[in-house]
Coordinates of C-alpha atoms in Angstrom, one line a residue:
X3 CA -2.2 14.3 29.6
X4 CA 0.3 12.3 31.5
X5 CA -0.9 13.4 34.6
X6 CA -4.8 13.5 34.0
X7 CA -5.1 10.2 31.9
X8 CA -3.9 7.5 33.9
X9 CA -6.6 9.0 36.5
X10 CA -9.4 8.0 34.1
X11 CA -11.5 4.8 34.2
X12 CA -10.9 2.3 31.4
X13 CA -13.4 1.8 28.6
X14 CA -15.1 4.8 30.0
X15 CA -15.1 7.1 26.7
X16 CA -16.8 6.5 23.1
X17 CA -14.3 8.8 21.8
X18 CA -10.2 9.9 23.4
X19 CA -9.3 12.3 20.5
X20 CA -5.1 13.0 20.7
X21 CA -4.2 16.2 19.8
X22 CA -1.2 17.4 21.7
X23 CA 2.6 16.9 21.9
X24 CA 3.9 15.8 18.3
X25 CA 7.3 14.5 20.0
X26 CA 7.3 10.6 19.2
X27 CA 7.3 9.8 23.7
X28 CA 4.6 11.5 24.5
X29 CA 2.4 10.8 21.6
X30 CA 3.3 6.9 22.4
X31 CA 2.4 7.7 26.1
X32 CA -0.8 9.2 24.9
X33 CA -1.5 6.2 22.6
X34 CA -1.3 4.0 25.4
X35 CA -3.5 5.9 27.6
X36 CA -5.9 6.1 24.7
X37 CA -6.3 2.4 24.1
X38 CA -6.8 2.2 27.2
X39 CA -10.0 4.3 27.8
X40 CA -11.9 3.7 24.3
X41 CA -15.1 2.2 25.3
X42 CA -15.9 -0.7 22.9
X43 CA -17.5 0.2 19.6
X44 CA -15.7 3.8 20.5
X45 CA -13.3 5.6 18.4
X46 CA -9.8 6.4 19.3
X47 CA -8.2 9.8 17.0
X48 CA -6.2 12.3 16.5
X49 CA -4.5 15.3 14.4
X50 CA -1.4 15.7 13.2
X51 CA -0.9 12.8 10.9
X52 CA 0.6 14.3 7.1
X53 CA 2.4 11.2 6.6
X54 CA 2.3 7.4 7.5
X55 CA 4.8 5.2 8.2
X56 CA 4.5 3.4 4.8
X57 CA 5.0 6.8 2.9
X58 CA 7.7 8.1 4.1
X59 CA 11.8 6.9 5.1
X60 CA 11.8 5.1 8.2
X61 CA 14.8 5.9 8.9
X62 CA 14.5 9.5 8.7
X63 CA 11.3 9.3 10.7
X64 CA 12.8 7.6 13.5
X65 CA 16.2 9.6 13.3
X66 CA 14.0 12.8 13.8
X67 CA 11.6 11.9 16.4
X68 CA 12.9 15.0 18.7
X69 CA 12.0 17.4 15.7
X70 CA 8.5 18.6 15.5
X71 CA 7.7 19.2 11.9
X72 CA 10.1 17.7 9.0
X73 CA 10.3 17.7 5.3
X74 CA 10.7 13.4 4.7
X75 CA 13.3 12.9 1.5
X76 CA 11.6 10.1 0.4
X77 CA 7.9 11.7 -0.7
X78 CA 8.5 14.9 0.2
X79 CA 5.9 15.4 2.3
X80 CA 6.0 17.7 5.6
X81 CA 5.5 16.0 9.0
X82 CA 5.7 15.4 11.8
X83 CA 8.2 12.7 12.4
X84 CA 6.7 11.6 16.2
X85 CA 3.1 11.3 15.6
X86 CA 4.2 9.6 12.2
X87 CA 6.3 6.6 14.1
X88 CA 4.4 6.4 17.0
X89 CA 0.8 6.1 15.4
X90 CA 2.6 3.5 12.6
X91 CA 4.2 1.8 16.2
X92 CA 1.3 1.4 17.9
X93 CA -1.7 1.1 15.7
X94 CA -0.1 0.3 11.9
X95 CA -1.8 1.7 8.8
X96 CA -4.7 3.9 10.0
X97 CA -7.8 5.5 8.3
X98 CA -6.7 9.6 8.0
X99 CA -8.0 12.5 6.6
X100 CA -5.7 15.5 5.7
X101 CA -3.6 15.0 9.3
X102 CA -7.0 13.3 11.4
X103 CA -6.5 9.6 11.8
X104 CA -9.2 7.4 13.9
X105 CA -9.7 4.0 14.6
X106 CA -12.6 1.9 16.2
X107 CA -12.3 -0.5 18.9
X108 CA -13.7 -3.7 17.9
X109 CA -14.4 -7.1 19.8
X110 CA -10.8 -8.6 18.1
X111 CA -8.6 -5.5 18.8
X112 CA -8.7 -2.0 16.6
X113 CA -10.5 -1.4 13.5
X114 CA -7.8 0.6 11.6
X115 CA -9.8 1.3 8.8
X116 CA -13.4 2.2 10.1
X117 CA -16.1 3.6 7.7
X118 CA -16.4 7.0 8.9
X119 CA -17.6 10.5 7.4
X120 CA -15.0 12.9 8.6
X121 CA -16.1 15.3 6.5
X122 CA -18.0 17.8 9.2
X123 CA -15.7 17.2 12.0
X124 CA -12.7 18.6 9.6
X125 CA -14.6 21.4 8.8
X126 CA -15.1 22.1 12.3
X127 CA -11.1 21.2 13.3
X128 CA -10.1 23.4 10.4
X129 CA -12.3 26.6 11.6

């Protein structure tokens, strides 16, 4: 992606799903790319996202950013740190649904909580 994305036209896509490196750099590089190509009105999402930033210890999160798949001490939860801190970084509080996240790009910015039925396209990322 860092070699293919910043080739791309901006606003050119309705939807840039993320769904590759889960090391906090490149998910931030692929973030930025993202915003950067959503059409507006499109979505911009991903996979990967057990945990947010508010449920777990920050300072674990960010102390682990180079590991790909942690258990956080505060909820317990398994994740994985990078996506976790750089999705909270770079977009806040986001809509998910066990691990895919979206948000819609609105007139003002992001919509970080969009109505959206996820329900089909789960059933097709989960096989």
């Amino acid at each position: 992606s860092k070699h293919v994305l910043p080739m791309l036209r901006d606003r050119a896509f309705d939807i840039v799903y993320i769904d590759g490196s889960h090391y906090y750099a490149d998910v931030v590089a692929d973030l930025t790319e993202g915003r950067r190509l959503v059409a507006d009105g499109g979505l911009l999402c991903g996979d990967d996202l057990e945990a947010q930033m508010s449920e777990v210890d920050a300072g674990n999160c960010r102390a682990n950013t180079k590991q790909d798949y942690i258990q956080d001490p505060k909820s317990g939860k398994y994740h994985h740190p990078g996506v976790t801190l750089a999705v909270g970084e770079c977009l806040g509080e986001v809509r998910s649904w066990e691990g895919f996240w979206a948000v819609r790009r609105v007139s003002s910015g992001w919509n970080t909580k969009p109505e959206l039925d996820a329900t089909g396209f789960l059933d097709v990322c989960n096989g």
